[in-house]
PDB file of C-alpha atoms in Angstrom:
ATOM      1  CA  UNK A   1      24.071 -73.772 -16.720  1.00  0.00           C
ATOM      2  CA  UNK A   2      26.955 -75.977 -15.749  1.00  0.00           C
ATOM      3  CA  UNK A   3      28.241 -76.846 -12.374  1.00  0.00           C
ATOM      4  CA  UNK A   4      31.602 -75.439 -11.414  1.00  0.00           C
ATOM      5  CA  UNK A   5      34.353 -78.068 -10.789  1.00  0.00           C
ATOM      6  CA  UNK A   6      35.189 -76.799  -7.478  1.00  0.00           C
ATOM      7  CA  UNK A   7      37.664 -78.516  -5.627  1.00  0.00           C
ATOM      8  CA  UNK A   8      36.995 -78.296  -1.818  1.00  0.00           C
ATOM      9  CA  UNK A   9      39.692 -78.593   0.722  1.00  0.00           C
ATOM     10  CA  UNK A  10      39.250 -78.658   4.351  1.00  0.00           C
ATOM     11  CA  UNK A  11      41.460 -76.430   5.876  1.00  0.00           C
ATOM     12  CA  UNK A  12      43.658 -77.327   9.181  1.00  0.00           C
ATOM     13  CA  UNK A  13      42.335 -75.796  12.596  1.00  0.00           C
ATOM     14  CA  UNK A  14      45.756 -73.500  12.482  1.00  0.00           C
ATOM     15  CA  UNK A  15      44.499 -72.383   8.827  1.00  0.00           C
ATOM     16  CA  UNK A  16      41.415 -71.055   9.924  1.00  0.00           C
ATOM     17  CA  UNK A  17      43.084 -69.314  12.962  1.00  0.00           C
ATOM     18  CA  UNK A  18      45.403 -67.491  10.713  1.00  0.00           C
ATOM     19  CA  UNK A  19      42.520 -66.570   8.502  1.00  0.00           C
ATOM     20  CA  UNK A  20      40.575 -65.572  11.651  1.00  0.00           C
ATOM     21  CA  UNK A  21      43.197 -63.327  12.988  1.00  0.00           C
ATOM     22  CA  UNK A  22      43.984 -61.683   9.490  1.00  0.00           C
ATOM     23  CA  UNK A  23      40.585 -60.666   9.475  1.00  0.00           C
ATOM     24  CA  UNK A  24      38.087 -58.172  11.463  1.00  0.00           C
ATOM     25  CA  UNK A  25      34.779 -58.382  10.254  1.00  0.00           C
ATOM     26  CA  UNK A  26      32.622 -61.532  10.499  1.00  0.00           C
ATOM     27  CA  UNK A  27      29.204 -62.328  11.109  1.00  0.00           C
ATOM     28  CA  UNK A  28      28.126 -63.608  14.719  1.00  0.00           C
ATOM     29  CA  UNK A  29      24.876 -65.754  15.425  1.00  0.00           C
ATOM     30  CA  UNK A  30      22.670 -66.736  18.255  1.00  0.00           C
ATOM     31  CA  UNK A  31      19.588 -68.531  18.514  1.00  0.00           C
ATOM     32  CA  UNK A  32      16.725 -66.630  20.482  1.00  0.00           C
ATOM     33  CA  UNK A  33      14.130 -69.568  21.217  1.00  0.00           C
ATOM     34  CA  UNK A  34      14.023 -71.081  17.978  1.00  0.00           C
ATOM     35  CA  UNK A  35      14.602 -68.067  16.145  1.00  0.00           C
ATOM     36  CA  UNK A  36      18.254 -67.600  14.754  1.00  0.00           C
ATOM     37  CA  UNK A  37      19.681 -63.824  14.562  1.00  0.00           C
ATOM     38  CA  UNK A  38      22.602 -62.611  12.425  1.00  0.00           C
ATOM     39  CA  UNK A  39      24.265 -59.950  12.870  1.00  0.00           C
ATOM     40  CA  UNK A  40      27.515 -58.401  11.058  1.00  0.00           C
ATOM     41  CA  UNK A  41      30.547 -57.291  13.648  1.00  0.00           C
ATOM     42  CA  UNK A  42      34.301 -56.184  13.628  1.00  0.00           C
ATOM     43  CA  UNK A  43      36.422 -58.826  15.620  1.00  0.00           C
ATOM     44  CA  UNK A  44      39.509 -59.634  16.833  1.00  0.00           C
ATOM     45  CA  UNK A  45      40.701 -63.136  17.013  1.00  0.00           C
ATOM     46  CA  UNK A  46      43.597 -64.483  19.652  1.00  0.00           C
ATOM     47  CA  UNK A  47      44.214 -67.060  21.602  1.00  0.00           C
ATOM     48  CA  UNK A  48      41.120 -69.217  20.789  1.00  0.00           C
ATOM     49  CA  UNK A  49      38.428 -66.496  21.257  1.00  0.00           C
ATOM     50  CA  UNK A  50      36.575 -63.887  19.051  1.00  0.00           C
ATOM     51  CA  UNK A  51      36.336 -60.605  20.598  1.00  0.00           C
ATOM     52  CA  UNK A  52      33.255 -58.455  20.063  1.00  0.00           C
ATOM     53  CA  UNK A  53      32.625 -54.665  20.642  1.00  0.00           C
ATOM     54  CA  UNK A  54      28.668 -54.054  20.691  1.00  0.00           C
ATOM     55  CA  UNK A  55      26.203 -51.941  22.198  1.00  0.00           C
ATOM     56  CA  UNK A  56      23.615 -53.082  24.485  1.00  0.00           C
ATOM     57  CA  UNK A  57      20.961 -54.592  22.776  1.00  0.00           C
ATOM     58  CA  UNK A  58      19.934 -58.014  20.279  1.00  0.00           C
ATOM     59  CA  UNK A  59      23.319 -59.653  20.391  1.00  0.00           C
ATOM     60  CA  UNK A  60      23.726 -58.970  24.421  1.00  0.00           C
ATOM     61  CA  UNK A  61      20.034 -60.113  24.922  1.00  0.00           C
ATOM     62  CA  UNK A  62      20.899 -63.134  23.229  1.00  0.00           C
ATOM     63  CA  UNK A  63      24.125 -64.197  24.431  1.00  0.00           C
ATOM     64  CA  UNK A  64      22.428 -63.687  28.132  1.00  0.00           C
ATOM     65  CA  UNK A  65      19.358 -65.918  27.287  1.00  0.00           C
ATOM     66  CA  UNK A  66      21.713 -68.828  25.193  1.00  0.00           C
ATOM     67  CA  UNK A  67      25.331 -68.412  25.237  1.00  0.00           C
ATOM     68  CA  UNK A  68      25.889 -71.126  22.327  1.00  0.00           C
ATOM     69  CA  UNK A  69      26.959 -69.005  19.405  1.00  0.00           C
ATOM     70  CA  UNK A  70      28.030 -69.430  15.774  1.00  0.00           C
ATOM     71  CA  UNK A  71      30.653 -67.102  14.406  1.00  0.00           C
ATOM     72  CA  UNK A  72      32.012 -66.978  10.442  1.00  0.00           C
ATOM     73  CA  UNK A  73      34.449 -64.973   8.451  1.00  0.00           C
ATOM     74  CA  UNK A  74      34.432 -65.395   4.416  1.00  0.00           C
ATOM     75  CA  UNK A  75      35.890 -64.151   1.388  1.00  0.00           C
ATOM     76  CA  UNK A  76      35.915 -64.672  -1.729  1.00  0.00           C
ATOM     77  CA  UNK A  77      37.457 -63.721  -5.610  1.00  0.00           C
ATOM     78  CA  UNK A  78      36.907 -64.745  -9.365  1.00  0.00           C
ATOM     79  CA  UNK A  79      39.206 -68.077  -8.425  1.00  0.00           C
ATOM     80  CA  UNK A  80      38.931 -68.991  -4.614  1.00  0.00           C
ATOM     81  CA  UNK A  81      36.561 -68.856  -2.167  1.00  0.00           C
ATOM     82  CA  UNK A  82      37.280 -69.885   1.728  1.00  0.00           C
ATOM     83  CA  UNK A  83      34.822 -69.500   4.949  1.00  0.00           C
ATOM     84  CA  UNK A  84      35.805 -70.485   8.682  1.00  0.00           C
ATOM     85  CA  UNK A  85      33.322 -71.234  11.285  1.00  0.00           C
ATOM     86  CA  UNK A  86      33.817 -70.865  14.700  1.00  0.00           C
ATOM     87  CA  UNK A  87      31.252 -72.575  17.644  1.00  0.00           C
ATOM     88  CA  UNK A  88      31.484 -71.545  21.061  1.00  0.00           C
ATOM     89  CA  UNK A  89      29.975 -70.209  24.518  1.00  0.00           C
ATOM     90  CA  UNK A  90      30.019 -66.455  24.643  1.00  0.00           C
ATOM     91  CA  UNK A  91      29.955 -64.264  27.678  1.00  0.00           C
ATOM     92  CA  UNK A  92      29.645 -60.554  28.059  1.00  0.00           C
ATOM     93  CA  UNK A  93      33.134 -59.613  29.977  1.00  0.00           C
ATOM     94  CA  UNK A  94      31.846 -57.905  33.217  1.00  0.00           C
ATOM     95  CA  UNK A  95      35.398 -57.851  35.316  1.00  0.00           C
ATOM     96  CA  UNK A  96      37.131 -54.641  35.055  1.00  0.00           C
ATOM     97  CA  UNK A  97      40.298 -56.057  33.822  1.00  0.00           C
ATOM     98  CA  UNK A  98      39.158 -58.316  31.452  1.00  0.00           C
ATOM     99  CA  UNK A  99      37.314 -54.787  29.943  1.00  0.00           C
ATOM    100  CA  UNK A 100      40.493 -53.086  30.305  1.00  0.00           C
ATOM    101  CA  UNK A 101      42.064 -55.758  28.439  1.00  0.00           C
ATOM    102  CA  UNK A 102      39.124 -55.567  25.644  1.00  0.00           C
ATOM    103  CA  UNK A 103      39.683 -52.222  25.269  1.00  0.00           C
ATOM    104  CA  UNK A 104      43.301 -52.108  24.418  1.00  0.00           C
ATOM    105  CA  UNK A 105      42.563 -54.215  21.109  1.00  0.00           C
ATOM    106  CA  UNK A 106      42.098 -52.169  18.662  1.00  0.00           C
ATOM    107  CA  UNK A 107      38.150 -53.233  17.581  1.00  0.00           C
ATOM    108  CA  UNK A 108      36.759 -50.686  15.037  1.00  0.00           C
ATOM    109  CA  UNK A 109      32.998 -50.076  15.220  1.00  0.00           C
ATOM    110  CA  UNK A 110      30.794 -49.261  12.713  1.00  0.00           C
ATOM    111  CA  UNK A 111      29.238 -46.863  14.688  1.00  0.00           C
ATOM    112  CA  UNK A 112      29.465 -44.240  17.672  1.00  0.00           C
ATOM    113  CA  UNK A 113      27.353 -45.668  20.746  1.00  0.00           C
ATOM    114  CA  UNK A 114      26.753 -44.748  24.004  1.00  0.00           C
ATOM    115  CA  UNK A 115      27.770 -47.435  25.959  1.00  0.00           C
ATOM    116  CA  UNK A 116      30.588 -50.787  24.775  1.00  0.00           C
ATOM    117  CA  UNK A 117      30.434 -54.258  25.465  1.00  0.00           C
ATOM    118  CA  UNK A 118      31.986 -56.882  24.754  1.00  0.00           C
ATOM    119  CA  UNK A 119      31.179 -60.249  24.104  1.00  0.00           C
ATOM    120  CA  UNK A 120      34.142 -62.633  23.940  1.00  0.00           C
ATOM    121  CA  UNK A 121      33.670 -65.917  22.296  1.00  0.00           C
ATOM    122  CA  UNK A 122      35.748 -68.750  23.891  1.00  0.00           C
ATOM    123  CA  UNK A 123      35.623 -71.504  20.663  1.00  0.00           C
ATOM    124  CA  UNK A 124      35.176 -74.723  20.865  1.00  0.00           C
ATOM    125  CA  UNK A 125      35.421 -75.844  17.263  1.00  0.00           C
ATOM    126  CA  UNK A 126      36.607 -74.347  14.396  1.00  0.00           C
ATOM    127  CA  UNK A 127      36.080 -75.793  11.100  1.00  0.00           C
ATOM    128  CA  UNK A 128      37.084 -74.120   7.321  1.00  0.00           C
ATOM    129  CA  UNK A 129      36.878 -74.645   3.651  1.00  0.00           C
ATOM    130  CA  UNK A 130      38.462 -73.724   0.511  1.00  0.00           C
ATOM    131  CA  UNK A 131      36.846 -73.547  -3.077  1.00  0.00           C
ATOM    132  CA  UNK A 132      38.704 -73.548  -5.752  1.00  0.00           C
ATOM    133  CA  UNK A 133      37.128 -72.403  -8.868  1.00  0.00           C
ATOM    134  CA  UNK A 134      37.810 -75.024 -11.953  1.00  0.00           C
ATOM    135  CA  UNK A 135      37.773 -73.474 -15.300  1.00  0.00           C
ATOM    136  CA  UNK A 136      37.735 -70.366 -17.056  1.00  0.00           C
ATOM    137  CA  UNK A 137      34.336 -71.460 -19.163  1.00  0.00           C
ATOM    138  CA  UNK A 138      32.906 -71.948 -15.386  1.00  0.00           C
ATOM    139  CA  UNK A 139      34.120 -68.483 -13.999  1.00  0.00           C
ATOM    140  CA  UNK A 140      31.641 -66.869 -16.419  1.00  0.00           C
ATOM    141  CA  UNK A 141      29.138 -67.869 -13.562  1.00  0.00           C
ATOM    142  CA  UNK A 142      31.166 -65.908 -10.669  1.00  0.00           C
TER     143      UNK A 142
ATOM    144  CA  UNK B   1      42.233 -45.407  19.902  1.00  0.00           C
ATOM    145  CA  UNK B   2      39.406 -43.531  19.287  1.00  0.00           C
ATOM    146  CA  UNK B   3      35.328 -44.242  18.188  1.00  0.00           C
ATOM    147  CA  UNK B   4      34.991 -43.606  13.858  1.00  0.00           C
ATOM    148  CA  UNK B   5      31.652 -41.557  13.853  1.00  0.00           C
ATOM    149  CA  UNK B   6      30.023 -43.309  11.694  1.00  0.00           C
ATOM    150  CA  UNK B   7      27.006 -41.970  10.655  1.00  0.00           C
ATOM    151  CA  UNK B   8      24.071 -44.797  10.609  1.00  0.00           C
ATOM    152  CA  UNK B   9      20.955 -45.134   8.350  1.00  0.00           C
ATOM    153  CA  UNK B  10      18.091 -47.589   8.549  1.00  0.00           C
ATOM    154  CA  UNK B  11      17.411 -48.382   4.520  1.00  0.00           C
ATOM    155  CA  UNK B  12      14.196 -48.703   3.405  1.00  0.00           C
ATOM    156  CA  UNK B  13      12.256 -52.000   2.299  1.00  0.00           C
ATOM    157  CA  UNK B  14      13.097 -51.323  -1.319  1.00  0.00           C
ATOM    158  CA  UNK B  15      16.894 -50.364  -0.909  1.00  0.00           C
ATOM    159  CA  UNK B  16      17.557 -53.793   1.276  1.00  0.00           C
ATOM    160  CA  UNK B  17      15.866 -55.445  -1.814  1.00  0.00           C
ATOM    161  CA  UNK B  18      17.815 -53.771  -4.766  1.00  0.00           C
ATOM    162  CA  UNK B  19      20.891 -54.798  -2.429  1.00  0.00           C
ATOM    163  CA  UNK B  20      19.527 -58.348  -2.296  1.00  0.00           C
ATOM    164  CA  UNK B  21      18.350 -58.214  -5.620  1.00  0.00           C
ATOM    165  CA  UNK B  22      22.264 -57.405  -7.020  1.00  0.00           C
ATOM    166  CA  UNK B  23      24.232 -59.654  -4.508  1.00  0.00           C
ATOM    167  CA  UNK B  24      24.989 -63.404  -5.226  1.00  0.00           C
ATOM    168  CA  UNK B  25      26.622 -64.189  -1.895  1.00  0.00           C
ATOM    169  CA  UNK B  26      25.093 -64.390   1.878  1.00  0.00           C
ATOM    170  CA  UNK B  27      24.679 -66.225   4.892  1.00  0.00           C
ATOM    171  CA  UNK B  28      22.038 -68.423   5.953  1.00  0.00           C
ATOM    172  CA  UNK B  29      21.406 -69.114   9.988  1.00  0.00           C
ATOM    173  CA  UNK B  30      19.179 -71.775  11.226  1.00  0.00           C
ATOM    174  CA  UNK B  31      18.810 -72.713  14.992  1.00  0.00           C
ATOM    175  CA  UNK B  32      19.072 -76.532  15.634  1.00  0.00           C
ATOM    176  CA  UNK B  33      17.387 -76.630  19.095  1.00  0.00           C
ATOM    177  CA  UNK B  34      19.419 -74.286  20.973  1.00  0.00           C
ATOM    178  CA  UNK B  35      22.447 -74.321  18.753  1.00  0.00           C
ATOM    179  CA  UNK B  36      23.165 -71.263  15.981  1.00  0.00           C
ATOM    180  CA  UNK B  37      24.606 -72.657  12.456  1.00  0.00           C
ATOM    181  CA  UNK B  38      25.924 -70.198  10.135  1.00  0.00           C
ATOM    182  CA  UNK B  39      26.636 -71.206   6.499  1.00  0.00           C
ATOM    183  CA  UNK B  40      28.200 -68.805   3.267  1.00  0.00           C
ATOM    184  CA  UNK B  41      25.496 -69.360   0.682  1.00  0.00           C
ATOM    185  CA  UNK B  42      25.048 -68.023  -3.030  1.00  0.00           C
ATOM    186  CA  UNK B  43      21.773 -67.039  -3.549  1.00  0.00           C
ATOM    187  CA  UNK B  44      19.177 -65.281  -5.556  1.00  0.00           C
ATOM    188  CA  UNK B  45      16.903 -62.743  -4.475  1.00  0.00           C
ATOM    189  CA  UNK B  46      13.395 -61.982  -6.135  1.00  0.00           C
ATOM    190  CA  UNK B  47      10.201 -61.832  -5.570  1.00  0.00           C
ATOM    191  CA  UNK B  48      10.368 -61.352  -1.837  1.00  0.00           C
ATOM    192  CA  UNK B  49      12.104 -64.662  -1.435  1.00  0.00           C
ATOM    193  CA  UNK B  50      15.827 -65.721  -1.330  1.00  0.00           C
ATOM    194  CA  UNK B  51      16.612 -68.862  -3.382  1.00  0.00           C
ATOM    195  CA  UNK B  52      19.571 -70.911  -1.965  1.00  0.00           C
ATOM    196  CA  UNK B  53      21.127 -73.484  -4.009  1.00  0.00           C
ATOM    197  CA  UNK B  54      22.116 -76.539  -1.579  1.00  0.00           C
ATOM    198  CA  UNK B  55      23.366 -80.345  -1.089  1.00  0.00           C
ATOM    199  CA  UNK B  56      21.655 -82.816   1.274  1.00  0.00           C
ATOM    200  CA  UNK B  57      23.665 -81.284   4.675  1.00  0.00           C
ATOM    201  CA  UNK B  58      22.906 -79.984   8.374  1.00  0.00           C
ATOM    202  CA  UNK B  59      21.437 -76.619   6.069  1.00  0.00           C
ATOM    203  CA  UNK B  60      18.587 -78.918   4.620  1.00  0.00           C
ATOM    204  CA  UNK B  61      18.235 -81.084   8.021  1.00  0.00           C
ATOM    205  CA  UNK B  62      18.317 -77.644   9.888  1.00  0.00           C
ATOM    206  CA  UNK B  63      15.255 -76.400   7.920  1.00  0.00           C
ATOM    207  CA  UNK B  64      13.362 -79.621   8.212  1.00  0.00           C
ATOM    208  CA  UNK B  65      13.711 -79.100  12.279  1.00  0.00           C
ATOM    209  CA  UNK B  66      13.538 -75.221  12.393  1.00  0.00           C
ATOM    210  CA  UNK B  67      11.782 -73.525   9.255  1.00  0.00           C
ATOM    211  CA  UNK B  68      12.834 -69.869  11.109  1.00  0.00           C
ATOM    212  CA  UNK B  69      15.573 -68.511   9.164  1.00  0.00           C
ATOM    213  CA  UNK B  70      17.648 -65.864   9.041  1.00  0.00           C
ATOM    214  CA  UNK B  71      19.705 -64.567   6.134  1.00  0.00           C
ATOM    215  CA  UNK B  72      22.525 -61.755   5.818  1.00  0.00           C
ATOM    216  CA  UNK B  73      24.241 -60.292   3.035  1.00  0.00           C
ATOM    217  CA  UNK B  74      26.719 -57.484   3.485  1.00  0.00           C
ATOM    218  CA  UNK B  75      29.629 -55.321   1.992  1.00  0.00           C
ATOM    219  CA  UNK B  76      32.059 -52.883   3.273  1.00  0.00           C
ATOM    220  CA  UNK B  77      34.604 -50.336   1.588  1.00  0.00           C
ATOM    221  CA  UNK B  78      37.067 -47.592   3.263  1.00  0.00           C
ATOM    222  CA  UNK B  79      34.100 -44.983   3.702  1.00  0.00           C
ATOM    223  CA  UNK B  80      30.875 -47.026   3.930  1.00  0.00           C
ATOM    224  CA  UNK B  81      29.386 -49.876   4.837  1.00  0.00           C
ATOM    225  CA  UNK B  82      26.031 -52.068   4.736  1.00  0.00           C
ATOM    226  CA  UNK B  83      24.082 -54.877   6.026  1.00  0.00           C
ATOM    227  CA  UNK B  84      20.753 -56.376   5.042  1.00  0.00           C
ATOM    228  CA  UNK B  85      19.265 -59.048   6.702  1.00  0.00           C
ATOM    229  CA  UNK B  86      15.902 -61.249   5.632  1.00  0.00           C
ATOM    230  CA  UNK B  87      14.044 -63.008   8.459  1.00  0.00           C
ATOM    231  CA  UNK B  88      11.411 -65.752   7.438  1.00  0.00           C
ATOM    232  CA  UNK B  89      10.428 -68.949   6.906  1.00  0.00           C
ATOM    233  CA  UNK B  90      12.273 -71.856   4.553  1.00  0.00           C
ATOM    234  CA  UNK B  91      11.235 -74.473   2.844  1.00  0.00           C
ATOM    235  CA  UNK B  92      12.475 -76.884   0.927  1.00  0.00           C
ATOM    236  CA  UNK B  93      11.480 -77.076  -2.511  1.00  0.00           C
ATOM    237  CA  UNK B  94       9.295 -80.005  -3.704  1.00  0.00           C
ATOM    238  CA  UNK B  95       7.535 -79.967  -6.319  1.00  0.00           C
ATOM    239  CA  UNK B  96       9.166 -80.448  -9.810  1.00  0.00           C
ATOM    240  CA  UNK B  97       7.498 -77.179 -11.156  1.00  0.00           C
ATOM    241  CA  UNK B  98       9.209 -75.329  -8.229  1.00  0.00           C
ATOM    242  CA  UNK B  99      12.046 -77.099  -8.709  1.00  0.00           C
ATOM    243  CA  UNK B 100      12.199 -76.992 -12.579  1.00  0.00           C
ATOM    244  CA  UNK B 101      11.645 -73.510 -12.358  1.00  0.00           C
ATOM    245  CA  UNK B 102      14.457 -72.891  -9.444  1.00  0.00           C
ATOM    246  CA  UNK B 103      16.840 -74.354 -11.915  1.00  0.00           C
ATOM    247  CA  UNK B 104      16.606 -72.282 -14.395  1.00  0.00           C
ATOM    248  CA  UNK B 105      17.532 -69.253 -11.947  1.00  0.00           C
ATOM    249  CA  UNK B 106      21.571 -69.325 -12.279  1.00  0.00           C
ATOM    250  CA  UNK B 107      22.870 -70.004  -9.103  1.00  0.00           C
ATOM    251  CA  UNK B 108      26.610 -70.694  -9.175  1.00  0.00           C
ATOM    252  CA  UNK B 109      27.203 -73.367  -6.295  1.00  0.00           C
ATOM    253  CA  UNK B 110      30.463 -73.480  -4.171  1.00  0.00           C
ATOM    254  CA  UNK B 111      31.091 -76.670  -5.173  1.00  0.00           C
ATOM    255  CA  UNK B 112      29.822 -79.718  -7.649  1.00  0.00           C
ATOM    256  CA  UNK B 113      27.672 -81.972  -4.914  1.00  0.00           C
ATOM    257  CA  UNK B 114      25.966 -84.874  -6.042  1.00  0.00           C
ATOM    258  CA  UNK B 115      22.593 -84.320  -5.261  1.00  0.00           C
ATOM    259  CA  UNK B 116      20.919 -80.007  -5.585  1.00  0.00           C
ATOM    260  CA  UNK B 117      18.360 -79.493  -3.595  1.00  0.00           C
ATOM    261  CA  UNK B 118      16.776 -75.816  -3.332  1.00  0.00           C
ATOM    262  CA  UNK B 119      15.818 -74.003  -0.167  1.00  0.00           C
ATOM    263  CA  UNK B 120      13.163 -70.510  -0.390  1.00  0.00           C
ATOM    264  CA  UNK B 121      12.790 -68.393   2.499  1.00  0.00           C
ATOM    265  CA  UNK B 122      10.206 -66.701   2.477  1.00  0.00           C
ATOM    266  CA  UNK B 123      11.011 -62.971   3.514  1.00  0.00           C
ATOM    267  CA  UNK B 124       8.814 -61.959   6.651  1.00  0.00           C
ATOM    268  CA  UNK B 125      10.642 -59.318   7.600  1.00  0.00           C
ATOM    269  CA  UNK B 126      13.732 -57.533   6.040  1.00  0.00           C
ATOM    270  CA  UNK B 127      16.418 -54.789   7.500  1.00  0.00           C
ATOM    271  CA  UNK B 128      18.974 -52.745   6.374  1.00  0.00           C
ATOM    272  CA  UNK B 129      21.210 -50.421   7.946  1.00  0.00           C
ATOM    273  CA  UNK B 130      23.904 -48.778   6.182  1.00  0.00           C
ATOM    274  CA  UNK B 131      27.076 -46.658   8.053  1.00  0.00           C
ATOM    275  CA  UNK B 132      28.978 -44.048   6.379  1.00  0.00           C
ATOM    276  CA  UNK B 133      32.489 -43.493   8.313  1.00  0.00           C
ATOM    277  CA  UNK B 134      33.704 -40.165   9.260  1.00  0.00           C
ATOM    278  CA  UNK B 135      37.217 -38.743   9.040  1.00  0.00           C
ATOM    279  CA  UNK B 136      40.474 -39.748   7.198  1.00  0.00           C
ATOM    280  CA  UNK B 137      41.761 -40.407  10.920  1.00  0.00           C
ATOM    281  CA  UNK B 138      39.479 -42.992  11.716  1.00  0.00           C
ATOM    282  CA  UNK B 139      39.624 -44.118   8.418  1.00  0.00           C
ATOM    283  CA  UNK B 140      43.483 -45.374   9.621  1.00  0.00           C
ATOM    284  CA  UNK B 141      41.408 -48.047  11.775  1.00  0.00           C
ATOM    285  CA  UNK B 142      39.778 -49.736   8.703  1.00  0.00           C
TER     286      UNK B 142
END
């Protein structure tokens, strides 16, 4: 096989904010002892945080024991391909109207549960990256 | 707004793998120390293992400190969604037989990087769930 000639660009903090807000699903990870845990959410992104609906469970366990998170958004076609990572201290909101707040953004979940959280991730560095694909010959690999 | 009633289902052992087994695209997640890393990988799947094709980089470093992995791949449409993620142990490939035999697996890289190096997890445990939405109405909040 051949390597693709991808040309990588580093994209500008307010790039990967406006790919962050156009989105609403990412991936969000913690780190339980040495052990690393992934987990796909919806989001919402403002204001320099990533806003998380969840029930109780892995992700809130987590966040409580080690509130240093990793969170990413991706996507990709036949010709690009871009991902934006966002590190940051999360915290479960627990004031009423910071929950009120959380609650008028409209955060899809993927499924019915008793009881919402959320889990608001204040970032402290975002970083992003764009592929672009080089030939046609080398998009037979895609 | 109101919740999509989503109807959840865990997969079984061999749907997460056929899922594996046709994606090309993930996420890997290491812990350094306390600190989550989350990076957008192509990969293979077979064999109970995930092949990731990498360049020297805080991925490789990660797995020298932490071999606990995790890895996620997922997809989404209007009316269903699903998630699969592999939890195990990486390692580095060493040996030119593993090696020589890695590279004959096509794995499209992001990008054209100097130096390939080739991480395996080794699956120890692997989960899927997959959610089916409900209604045209909720359907508006996709």
């Amino acid at each position: 096989m051949s390597d693709p000639h991808a040309i990588v660009t580093e994209l500008s903090e307010n790039e990967c904010w406006a790919l962050l807000v156009a989105g609403e699903f990412g991936r969000f990870a913690v780190a339980i002892g040495s052990r690393p845990e992934i987990f796909p959410v919806n989001y919402r992104a403002s204001d320099g945080s990533i806003l998380i609906r969840t029930a109780e469970g892995t992700k809130l366990f987590g966040v409580g024991v080690n509130d240093e998170v990793a969170f990413e958004v991706d996507d990709y076609t036949a010709t690009e391909a871009w991902s934006v990572i966002v590190r940051g201290r999360a915290r479960v909101l627990e004031s009423p109207a910071e929950i009120a707040e959380a609650e008028r953004v409209q955060l899809r979940p993927w499924a019915r549960t008793p009881k919402t959280r959320f889990i608001r991730v204040d970032a402290a560095e975002v970083t992003g990256r764009r592929f672009t694909f080089g030939s046609e010959t080398e998009l037979a690999y895609v």
